[in-house]
CSV table of C-alpha atoms in Angstrom, one decimal:
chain,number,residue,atom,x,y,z
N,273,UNK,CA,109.3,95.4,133.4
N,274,UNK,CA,107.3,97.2,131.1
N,275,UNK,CA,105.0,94.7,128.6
N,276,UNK,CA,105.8,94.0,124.9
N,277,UNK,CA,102.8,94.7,124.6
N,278,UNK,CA,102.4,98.0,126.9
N,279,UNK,CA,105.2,99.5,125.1
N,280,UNK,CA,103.8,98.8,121.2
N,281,UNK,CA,100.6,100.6,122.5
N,282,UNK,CA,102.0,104.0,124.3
N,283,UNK,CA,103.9,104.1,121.4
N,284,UNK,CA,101.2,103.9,118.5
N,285,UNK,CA,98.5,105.6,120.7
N,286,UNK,CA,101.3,108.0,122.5
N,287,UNK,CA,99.4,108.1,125.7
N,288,UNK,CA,101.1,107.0,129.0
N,289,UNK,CA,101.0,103.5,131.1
N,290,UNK,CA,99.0,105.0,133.3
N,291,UNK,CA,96.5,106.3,130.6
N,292,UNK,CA,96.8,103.1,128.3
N,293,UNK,CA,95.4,101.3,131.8
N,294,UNK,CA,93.0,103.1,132.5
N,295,UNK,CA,91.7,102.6,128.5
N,296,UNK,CA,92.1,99.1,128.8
N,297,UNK,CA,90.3,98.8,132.3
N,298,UNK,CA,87.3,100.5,130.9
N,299,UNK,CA,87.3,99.3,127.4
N,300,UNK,CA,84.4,96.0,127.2
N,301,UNK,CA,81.7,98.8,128.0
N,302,UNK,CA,83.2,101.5,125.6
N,303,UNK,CA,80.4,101.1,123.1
N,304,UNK,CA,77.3,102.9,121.6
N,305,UNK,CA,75.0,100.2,120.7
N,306,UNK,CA,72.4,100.6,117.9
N,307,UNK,CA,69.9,98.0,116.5
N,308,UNK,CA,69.1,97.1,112.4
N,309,UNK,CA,66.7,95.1,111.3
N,310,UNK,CA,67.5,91.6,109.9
N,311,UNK,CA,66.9,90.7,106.0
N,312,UNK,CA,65.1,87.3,108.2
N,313,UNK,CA,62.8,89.0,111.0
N,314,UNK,CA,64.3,90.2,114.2
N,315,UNK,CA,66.5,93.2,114.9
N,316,UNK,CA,70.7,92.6,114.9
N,317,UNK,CA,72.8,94.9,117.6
N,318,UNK,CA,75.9,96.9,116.0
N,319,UNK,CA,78.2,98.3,118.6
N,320,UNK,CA,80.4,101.0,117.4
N,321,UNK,CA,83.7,101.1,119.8
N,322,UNK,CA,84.4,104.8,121.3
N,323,UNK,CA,87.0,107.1,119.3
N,324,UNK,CA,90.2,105.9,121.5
N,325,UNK,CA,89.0,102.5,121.6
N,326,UNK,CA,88.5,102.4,118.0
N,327,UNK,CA,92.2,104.1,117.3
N,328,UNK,CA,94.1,101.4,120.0
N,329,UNK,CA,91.7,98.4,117.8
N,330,UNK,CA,93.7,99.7,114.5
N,331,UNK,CA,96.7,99.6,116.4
N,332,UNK,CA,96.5,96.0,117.4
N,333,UNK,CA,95.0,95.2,113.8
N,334,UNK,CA,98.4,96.4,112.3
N,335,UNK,CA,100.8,95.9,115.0
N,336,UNK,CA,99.8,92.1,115.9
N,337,UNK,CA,96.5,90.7,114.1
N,338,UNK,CA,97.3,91.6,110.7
N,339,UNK,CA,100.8,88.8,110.7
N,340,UNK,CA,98.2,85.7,112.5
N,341,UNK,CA,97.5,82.8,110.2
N,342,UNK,CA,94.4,82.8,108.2
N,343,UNK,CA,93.4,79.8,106.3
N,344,UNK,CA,92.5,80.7,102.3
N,345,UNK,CA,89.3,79.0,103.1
N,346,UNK,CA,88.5,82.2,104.7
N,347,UNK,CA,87.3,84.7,101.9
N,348,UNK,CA,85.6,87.3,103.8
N,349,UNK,CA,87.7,90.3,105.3
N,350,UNK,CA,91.0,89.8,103.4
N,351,UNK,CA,92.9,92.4,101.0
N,352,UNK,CA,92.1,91.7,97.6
N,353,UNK,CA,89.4,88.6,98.7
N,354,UNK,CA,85.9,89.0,97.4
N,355,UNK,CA,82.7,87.1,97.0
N,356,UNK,CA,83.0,87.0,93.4
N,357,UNK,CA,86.3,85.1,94.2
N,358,UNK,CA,84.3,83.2,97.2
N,359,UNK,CA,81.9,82.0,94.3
N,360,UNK,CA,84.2,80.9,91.8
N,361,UNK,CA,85.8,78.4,93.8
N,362,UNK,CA,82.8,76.3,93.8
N,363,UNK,CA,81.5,77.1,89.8
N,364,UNK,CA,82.5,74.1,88.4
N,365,UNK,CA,80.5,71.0,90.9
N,366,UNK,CA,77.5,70.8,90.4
N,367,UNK,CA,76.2,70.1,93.7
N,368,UNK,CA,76.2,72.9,96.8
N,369,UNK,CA,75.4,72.6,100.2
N,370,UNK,CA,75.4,75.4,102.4
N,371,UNK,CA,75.5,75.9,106.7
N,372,UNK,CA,75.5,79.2,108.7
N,373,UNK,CA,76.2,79.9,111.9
N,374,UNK,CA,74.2,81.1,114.7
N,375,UNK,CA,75.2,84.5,116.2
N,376,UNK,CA,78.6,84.6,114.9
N,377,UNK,CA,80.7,87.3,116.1
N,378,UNK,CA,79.1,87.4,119.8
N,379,UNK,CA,79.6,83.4,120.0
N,380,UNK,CA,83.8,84.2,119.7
N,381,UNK,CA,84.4,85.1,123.5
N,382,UNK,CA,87.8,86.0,125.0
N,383,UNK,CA,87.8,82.9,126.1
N,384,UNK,CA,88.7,81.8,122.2
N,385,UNK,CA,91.4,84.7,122.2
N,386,UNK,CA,93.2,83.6,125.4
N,387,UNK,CA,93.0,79.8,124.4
N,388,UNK,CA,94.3,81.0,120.9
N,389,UNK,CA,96.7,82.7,122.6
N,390,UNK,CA,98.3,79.7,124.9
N,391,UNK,CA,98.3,77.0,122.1
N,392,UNK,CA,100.3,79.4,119.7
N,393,UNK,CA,102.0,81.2,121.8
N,394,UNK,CA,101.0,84.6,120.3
N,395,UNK,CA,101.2,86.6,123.4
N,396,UNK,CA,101.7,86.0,127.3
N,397,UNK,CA,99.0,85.5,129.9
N,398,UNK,CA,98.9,89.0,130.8
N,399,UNK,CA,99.4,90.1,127.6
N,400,UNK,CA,96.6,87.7,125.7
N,401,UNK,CA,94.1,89.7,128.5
N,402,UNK,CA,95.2,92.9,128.2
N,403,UNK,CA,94.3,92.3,124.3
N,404,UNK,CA,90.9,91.2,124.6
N,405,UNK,CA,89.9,94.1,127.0
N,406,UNK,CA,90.7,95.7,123.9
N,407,UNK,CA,89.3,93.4,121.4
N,408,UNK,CA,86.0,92.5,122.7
N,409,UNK,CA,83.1,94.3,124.4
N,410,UNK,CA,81.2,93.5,127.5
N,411,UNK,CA,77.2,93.1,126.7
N,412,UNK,CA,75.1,95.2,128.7
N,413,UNK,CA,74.2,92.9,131.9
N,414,UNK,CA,76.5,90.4,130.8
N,415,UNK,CA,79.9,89.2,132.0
N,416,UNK,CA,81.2,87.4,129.3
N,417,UNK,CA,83.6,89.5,126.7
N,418,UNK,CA,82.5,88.9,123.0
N,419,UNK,CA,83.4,90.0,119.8
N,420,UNK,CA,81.4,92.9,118.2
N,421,UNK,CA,79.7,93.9,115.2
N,422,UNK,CA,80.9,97.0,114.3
N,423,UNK,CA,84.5,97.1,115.6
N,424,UNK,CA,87.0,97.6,113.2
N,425,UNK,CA,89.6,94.3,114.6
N,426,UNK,CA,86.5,91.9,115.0
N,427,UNK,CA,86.2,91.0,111.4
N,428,UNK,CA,90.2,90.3,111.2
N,429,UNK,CA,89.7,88.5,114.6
N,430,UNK,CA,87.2,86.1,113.6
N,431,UNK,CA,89.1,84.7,110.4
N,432,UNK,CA,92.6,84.3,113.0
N,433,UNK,CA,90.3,82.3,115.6
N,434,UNK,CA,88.9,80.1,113.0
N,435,UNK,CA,92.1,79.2,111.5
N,436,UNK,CA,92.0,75.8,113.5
N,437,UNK,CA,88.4,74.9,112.6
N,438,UNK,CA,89.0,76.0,108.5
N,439,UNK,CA,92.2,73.7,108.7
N,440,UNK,CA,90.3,70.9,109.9
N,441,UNK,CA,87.5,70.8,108.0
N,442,UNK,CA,89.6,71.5,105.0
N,443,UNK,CA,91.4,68.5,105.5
N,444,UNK,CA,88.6,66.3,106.2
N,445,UNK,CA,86.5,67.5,103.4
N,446,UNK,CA,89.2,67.1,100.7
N,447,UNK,CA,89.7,63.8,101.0
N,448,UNK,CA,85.8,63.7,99.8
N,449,UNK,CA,86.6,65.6,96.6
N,450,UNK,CA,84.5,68.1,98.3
N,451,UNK,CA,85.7,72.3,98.1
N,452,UNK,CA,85.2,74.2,100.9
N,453,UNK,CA,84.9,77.9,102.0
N,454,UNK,CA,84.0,80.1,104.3
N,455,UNK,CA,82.6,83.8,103.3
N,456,UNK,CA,82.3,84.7,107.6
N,457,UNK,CA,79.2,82.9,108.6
N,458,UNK,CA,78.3,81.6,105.1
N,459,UNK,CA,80.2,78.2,104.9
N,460,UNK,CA,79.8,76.5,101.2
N,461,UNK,CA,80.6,73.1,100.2
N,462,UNK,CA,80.4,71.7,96.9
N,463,UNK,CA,81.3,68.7,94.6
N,464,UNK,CA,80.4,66.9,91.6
N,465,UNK,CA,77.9,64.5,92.9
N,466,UNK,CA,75.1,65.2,95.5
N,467,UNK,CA,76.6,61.9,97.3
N,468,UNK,CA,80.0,63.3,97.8
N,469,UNK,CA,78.3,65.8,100.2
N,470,UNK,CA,76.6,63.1,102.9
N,471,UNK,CA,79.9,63.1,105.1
N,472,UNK,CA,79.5,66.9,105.5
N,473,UNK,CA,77.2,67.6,108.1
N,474,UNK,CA,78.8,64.7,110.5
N,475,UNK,CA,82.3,66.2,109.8
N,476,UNK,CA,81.3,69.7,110.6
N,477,UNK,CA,79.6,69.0,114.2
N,478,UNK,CA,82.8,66.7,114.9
N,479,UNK,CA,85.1,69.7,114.3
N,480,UNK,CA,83.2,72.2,116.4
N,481,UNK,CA,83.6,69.6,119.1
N,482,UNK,CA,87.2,69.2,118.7
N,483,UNK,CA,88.4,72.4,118.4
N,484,UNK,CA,86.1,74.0,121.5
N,485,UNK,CA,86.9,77.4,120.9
N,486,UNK,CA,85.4,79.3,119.4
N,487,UNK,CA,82.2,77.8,120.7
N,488,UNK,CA,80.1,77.6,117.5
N,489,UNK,CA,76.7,76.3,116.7
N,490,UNK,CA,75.0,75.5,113.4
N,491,UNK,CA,71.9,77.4,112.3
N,492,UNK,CA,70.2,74.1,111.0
N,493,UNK,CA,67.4,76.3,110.3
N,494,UNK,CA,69.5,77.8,106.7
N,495,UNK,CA,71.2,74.5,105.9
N,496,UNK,CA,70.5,74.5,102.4
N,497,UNK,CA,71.2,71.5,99.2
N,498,UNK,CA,70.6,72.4,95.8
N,499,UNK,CA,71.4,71.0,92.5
N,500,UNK,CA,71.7,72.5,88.8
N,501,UNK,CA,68.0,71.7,88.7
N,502,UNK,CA,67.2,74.7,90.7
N,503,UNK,CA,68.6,78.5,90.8
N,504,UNK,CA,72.1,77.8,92.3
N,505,UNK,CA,73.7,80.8,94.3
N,506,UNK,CA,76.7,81.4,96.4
N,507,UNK,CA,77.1,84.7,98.5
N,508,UNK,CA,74.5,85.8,96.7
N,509,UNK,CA,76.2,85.6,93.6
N,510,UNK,CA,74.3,82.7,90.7
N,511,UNK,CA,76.5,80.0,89.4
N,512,UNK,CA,75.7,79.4,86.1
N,513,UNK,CA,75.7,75.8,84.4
N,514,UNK,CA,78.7,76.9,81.9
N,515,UNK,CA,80.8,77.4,85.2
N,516,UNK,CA,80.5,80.9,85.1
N,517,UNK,CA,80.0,83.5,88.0
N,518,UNK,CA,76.9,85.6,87.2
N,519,UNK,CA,75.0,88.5,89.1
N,520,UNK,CA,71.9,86.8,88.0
N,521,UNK,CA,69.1,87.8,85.7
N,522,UNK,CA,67.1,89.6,88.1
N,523,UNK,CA,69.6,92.0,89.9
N,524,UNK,CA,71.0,92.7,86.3
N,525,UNK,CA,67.3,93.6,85.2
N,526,UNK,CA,67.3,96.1,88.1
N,527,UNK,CA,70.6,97.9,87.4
N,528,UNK,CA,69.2,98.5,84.0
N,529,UNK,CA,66.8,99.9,84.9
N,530,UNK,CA,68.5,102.5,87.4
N,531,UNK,CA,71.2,102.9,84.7
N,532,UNK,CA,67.9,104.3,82.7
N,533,UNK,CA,66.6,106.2,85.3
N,534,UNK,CA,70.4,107.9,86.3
N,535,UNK,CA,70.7,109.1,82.1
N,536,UNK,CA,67.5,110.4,82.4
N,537,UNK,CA,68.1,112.6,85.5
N,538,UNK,CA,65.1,110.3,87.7
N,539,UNK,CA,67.6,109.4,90.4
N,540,UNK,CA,68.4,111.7,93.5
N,541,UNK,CA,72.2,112.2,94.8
N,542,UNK,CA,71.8,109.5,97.2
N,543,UNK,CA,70.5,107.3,94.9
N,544,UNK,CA,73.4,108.5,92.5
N,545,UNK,CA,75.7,106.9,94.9
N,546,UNK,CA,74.5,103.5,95.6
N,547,UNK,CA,74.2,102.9,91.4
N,548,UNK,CA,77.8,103.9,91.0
N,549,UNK,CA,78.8,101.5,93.7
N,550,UNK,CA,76.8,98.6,92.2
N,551,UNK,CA,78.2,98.9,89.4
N,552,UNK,CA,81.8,99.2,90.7
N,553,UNK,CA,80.3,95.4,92.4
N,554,UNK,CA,79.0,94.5,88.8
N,555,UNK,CA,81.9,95.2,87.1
N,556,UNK,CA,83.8,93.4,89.3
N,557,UNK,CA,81.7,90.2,89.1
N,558,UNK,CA,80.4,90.6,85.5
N,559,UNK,CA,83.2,92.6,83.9
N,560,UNK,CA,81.0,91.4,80.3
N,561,UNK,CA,77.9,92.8,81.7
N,562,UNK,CA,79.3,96.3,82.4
N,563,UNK,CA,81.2,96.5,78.9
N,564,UNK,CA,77.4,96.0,77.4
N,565,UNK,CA,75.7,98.8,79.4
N,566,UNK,CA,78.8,100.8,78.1
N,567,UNK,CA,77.7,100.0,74.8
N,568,UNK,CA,73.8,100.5,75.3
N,569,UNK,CA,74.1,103.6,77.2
N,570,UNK,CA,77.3,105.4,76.3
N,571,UNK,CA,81.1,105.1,78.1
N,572,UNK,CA,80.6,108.8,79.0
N,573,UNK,CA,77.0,108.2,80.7
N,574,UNK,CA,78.6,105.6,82.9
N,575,UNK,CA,81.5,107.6,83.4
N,576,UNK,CA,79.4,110.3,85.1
N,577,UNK,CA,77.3,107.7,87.1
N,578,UNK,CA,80.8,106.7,88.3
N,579,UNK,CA,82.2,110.2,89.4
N,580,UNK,CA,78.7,111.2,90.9
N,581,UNK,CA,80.0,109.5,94.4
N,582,UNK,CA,82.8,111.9,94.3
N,583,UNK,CA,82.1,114.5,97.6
N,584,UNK,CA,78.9,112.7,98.7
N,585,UNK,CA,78.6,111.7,102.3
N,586,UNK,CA,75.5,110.5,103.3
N,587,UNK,CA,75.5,112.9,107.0
């Protein structure tokens, strides 16, 4: 008998069984790999999935992931989510502590996928592997399947598999009068009162142990406390002592001055581009901000730095 699963994907892909095995046989090591450097040091690996690969992830993103449980702790990756959004929610405490993970995405094996798959019954055995042939890659010289940076399911796939863990320490939290989130790797905490925060670290390490999978590991390293007395950011966005959600006086300085530079005919089409998407990003998290470069510089000026993107591809 032909798979629930099976049949979803030879109907979204229209290929046959004996094609769709053969694409999930060879899938873990469809991948052109490519290294960035980090904003830290060090160099980051980005593995793009193949064309069919890519097409069968989009398939499983709005056939199956797409309906899985997400806790709204999770702010990264979700329609109509944001960081501005992920930033308000901790505005008005005045004390923020801050944890990262190491090496998120490769950390969440298929090992996470398959146990996800067996405690809420999402798909059966042969299914649940059939899936993460699909959803994860195969490292070069490795045998373990991880989740990659630069397939289109993994971000999705990250916030389903850490539904458990956000739960947990939602609950735990709370009953601290502490607010928690989680913008991917970036988890924030926050309350009134420095003290309120001491359970934090001890509740964290207690929920990676309990919940197992994914297998995740602090990066103690970027743990970070600070105060109103010092320059308070979340996602890289300043909270402000009003309670406000600001871009912060440096970054606002700098699109200033390329909003000069633009009206003045200084900046290149590239260039062009990236100022008319950081201000669609300003205007977003500042809308007050934007409304007075409108005023200094003319609705009509910004209008064109907007429409410049129009047709430009950076190939």
């Amino acid at each position: 008998m032909t798979s629930k699963l099976v049949e979803f994907l030879t109907r979204e892909l229209r290929i046959g069984e004996r094609e769709l095995a053969a694409l999930i046989s060879s899938a873990p090591d469809r991948y052109k790999t490519y290294f960035i450097p980090k904003r830290s040091g060090g160099k980051r690996e980005i593995a793009h999935p193949a064309f069919e690969l890519k097409i069968a992830q989009r398939a499983m993103i709005n056939g199956f992931l797409k309906d899985l449980p997400v806790h709204p702790c999770a702010t990264a990756y979700r329609k109509g989510s944001s960081i501005r959004q992920n930033a308000e929610r901790h505005c008005h405490n005045r004390a923020i502590l801050k944890y990262d993970f190491k090496e998120f995405f490769p950390s969440i094996t298929e090992r996470a996928w398959l146990t996800y798959c067996d405690r809420h019954s999402v798909l059966d055995r042969s299914d649940a592997i059939s899936a993460g042939r699909i959803l994860f890659r195969r490292p070069k010289g490795g045998r373990i399947l991880r989740l990659s940076i630069g397939a289109p399911s993994s971000p999705i796939l990250s916030n389903i598999l850490l539904n458990d863990f956000d739960r947990e320490v939602h609950q735990r939290v709370s009953a601290h009068k502490i607010t928690y989130t989680r913008y991917a790797d970036d988890m924030t905490f926050s309350a009134e009162r420095t003290w309120n925060l001491r359970e934090v670290d001890g509740i964290l390490r207690s929920v990676i142990r309990l919940i197992g999978t994914p297998s995740l590991t602090i990066n103690s390293a970027k743990t970070t406390l600070v105060t109103p007395k010092f320059h308070r950011q979340v996602t890289g966005l300043v909270l402000t002592l009003d309670g406000r959600v600001s871009l912060g006086r440096e970054r606002k300085k700098l699109i200033r001055a390329r909003v000069h530079y633009a009206i003045n005919g200084k900046l290149d089409r590239h260039a062009m581009a990236h100022l008319a998407g950081t201000l669609a990003f300003a205007k977003d998290v500042e809308p007050e901000f934007y409304t007075r470069l409108e005023r200094i510089y003319g609705r009509d000026n910004m209008e064109l730095i907007k429409h410049s993107v129009r047709g430009y591809s950076r190939s």
